Amino acid sequence: MLDKGRYDVWFFSRVGWFESTIERGQAVLLEEAKVLKSLLEQGKVGRERYDVLAEKLKGDFEVMRTETRRLARVFEENGEAGDD
């Protein structure tokens, strides 16, 4: 997502929003992982299905982690105001 495009003043004015949105997404994924584990422990989901869903959650979480790193890198490389 953040690997495309040009970064301007608008982008840098929204960095905090991007960061908090990504963090909220990560929190949701962690909560979903807890629910999934609980369902496995209660026997409401089988091991195969659990493994598939857990891998999906891990993949989604890694995407968000990657975007957080990209956001930090763009911010560091371009400065607070997006100066080139």
XYZ file of N, CA and C in Angstrom:
252
model
N 0.813 -1.182 0.000
C 0.000 0.000 0.000
C 0.864 1.256 0.000
N 1.785 1.356 0.924
C 2.614 2.551 1.023
C 3.797 2.533 0.072
N 3.932 1.471 -0.701
C 5.063 1.385 -1.622
C 4.755 2.052 -2.960
N 3.609 2.694 -3.054
C 3.204 3.332 -4.301
C 3.024 4.826 -4.076
N 3.208 5.572 -5.134
C 2.835 6.970 -5.085
C 3.879 7.919 -4.551
N 3.475 9.149 -4.572
C 4.313 10.254 -4.135
C 3.782 10.744 -2.801
N 4.658 11.162 -1.954
C 4.263 11.594 -0.624
C 4.297 13.111 -0.571
N 3.182 13.703 -0.195
C 3.091 15.152 -0.150
C 2.684 15.616 1.244
N 2.420 16.904 1.366
C 2.063 17.479 2.664
C 0.810 16.814 3.219
N -0.181 16.544 2.351
C -1.399 15.885 2.817
C -1.073 14.536 3.452
N -0.239 13.761 2.778
C 0.142 12.452 3.300
C 0.745 12.591 4.691
N 1.684 13.511 4.830
C 2.363 13.661 6.114
C 1.449 14.236 7.186
N 0.411 14.945 6.788
C -0.551 15.436 7.778
C -1.424 14.298 8.293
N -1.448 13.183 7.581
C -2.283 12.032 7.940
C -1.494 10.871 8.547
N -0.211 11.034 8.764
C 0.623 9.937 9.268
C 0.059 9.362 10.561
N -0.328 10.224 11.490
C -0.894 9.746 12.757
C -2.144 8.917 12.546
N -2.987 9.346 11.620
C -4.206 8.606 11.325
C -3.868 7.244 10.726
N -2.935 7.225 9.752
C -2.520 5.952 9.164
C -2.016 5.000 10.244
N -1.158 5.517 11.113
C -0.566 4.687 12.162
C -1.630 4.134 13.104
N -2.547 4.984 13.561
C -3.569 4.506 14.496
C -4.528 3.528 13.822
N -4.803 3.731 12.549
C -5.676 2.808 11.818
C -5.026 1.432 11.689
N -3.753 1.411 11.367
C -3.022 0.142 11.276
C -2.995 -0.545 12.637
N -2.737 0.221 13.702
C -2.694 -0.361 15.047
C -4.052 -0.929 15.451
N -5.137 -0.244 15.101
C -6.475 -0.774 15.404
C -6.712 -2.072 14.642
N -6.269 -2.115 13.396
C -6.401 -3.345 12.610
C -5.642 -4.498 13.238
N -4.445 -4.207 13.740
C -3.656 -5.241 14.411
C -4.362 -5.717 15.678
N -4.958 -4.792 16.417
C -5.673 -5.166 17.642
C -6.861 -6.069 17.319
N -7.567 -5.764 16.251
C -8.698 -6.597 15.828
C -8.215 -7.999 15.472
N -7.121 -8.081 14.744
C -6.586 -9.394 14.372
C -6.162 -10.194 15.597
N -5.558 -9.536 16.573
C -5.169 -10.238 17.802
C -6.400 -10.756 18.541
N -7.458 -9.963 18.583
C -8.695 -10.401 19.230
C -9.296 -11.587 18.475
N -9.279 -11.535 17.164
C -9.781 -12.656 16.367
C -8.962 -13.916 16.619
N -7.667 -13.768 16.796
C -6.807 -14.917 17.091
C -7.179 -15.531 18.438
N -7.475 -14.687 19.426
C -7.887 -15.191 20.744
C -9.204 -15.951 20.648
N -10.145 -15.408 19.892
C -11.438 -16.077 19.712
C -11.241 -17.410 19.000
N -10.422 -17.420 17.975
C -10.156 -18.658 17.236
C -9.537 -19.713 18.145
N -8.588 -19.307 18.972
C -7.962 -20.258 19.898
C -8.994 -20.801 20.880
N -9.865 -19.933 21.359
C -10.918 -20.361 22.278
C -11.854 -21.369 21.606
N -12.201 -21.112 20.351
C -13.063 -22.045 19.616
C -12.395 -23.407 19.459
N -11.095 -23.408 19.219
C -10.356 -24.666 19.117
C -10.391 -25.403 20.452
N -10.125 -24.682 21.529
C -10.102 -25.300 22.860
C -11.468 -25.839 23.261
N -12.538 -25.201 22.779
C -13.900 -25.652 23.086
C -14.364 -26.761 22.142
N -13.552 -27.075 21.164
C -13.907 -28.117 20.208
C -14.909 -27.668 19.154
N -15.099 -26.364 19.010
C -16.065 -25.841 18.044
C -15.477 -25.665 16.650
N -14.165 -25.821 16.548
C -13.499 -25.765 15.252
C -12.413 -26.838 15.257
N -12.286 -27.529 14.137
C -11.291 -28.590 14.042
C -9.888 -28.041 13.840
N -8.909 -28.900 14.059
C -7.506 -28.489 13.964
C -7.152 -28.013 12.556
N -7.633 -28.720 11.532
C -7.312 -28.308 10.158
C -7.857 -26.920 9.857
N -9.103 -26.700 10.210
C -9.725 -25.383 9.971
C -9.008 -24.308 10.788
N -8.666 -24.645 12.018
C -7.929 -23.711 12.878
C -6.610 -23.315 12.222
N -5.871 -24.297 11.729
C -4.572 -24.019 11.102
C -4.715 -23.089 9.900
N -5.740 -23.324 9.080
C -5.975 -22.477 7.904
C -6.293 -21.051 8.336
N -7.209 -20.917 9.285
C -7.609 -19.583 9.738
C -6.477 -18.869 10.473
N -5.706 -19.613 11.249
C -4.580 -19.015 11.972
C -3.533 -18.492 10.993
N -3.262 -19.230 9.936
C -2.303 -18.772 8.925
C -2.802 -17.512 8.231
N -4.097 -17.454 7.973
C -4.680 -16.250 7.355
C -4.504 -15.051 8.276
N -4.793 -15.224 9.553
C -4.629 -14.128 10.511
C -3.172 -13.691 10.598
N -2.268 -14.661 10.618
C -0.835 -14.325 10.667
C -0.419 -13.539 9.428
N -0.911 -13.952 8.282
C -0.595 -13.249 7.039
C -1.116 -11.824 7.043
N -2.359 -11.656 7.488
C -2.940 -10.314 7.568
C -2.164 -9.444 8.551
N -1.772 -10.032 9.676
C -1.012 -9.282 10.677
C 0.340 -8.859 10.105
N 0.973 -9.742 9.360
C 2.274 -9.419 8.768
C 2.152 -8.299 7.742
N 1.065 -8.282 6.987
C 0.834 -7.182 6.041
C 0.776 -5.860 6.797
N 0.060 -5.838 7.892
C -0.049 -4.604 8.677
C 1.290 -4.218 9.302
N 2.036 -5.191 9.743
C 3.362 -4.914 10.304
C 4.275 -4.316 9.222
N 4.194 -4.879 8.016
C 4.983 -4.363 6.899
C 4.599 -2.921 6.587
N 3.305 -2.629 6.580
C 2.853 -1.267 6.299
C 3.315 -0.294 7.386
N 3.345 -0.748 8.630
C 3.842 0.102 9.712
C 5.309 0.431 9.491
N 6.087 -0.558 9.099
C 7.510 -0.319 8.822
C 7.689 0.615 7.633
N 6.880 0.426 6.596
C 6.967 1.313 5.433
C 6.616 2.744 5.813
N 5.582 2.896 6.610
C 5.179 4.226 7.059
C 6.320 4.897 7.808
N 6.948 4.166 8.706
C 8.081 4.719 9.462
C 9.236 5.068 8.530
N 9.516 4.193 7.573
C 10.623 4.442 6.643
C 10.355 5.671 5.772
N 9.150 5.785 5.246
C 8.792 6.942 4.420
C 8.915 8.216 5.240
N 8.441 8.164 6.462
C 8.496 9.328 7.341
C 9.942 9.722 7.614
N 10.789 8.745 7.898
C 12.205 9.023 8.174
C 12.935 9.541 6.938
N 12.667 8.940 5.790
C 13.370 9.322 4.561
C 12.957 10.686 4.030
N 11.705 11.056 4.241
C 11.189 12.279 3.645
C 11.011 13.423 4.631
N 11.208 13.152 5.881
C 11.073 14.208 6.872
C 9.638 14.447 7.268
N 9.479 15.162 8.346
C 8.164 15.386 8.943
C 7.208 16.104 8.000
N 7.696 17.057 7.229
C 6.821 17.836 6.351
C 6.808 17.329 4.920
N 7.517 16.254 4.665
C 7.561 15.722 3.316
C 8.506 16.481 2.417
N 9.488 17.145 2.996
C 10.469 17.893 2.214
C 11.354 16.934 1.445
N 11.624 17.249 0.197
C 12.495 16.395 -0.620
C 13.922 16.830 -0.529
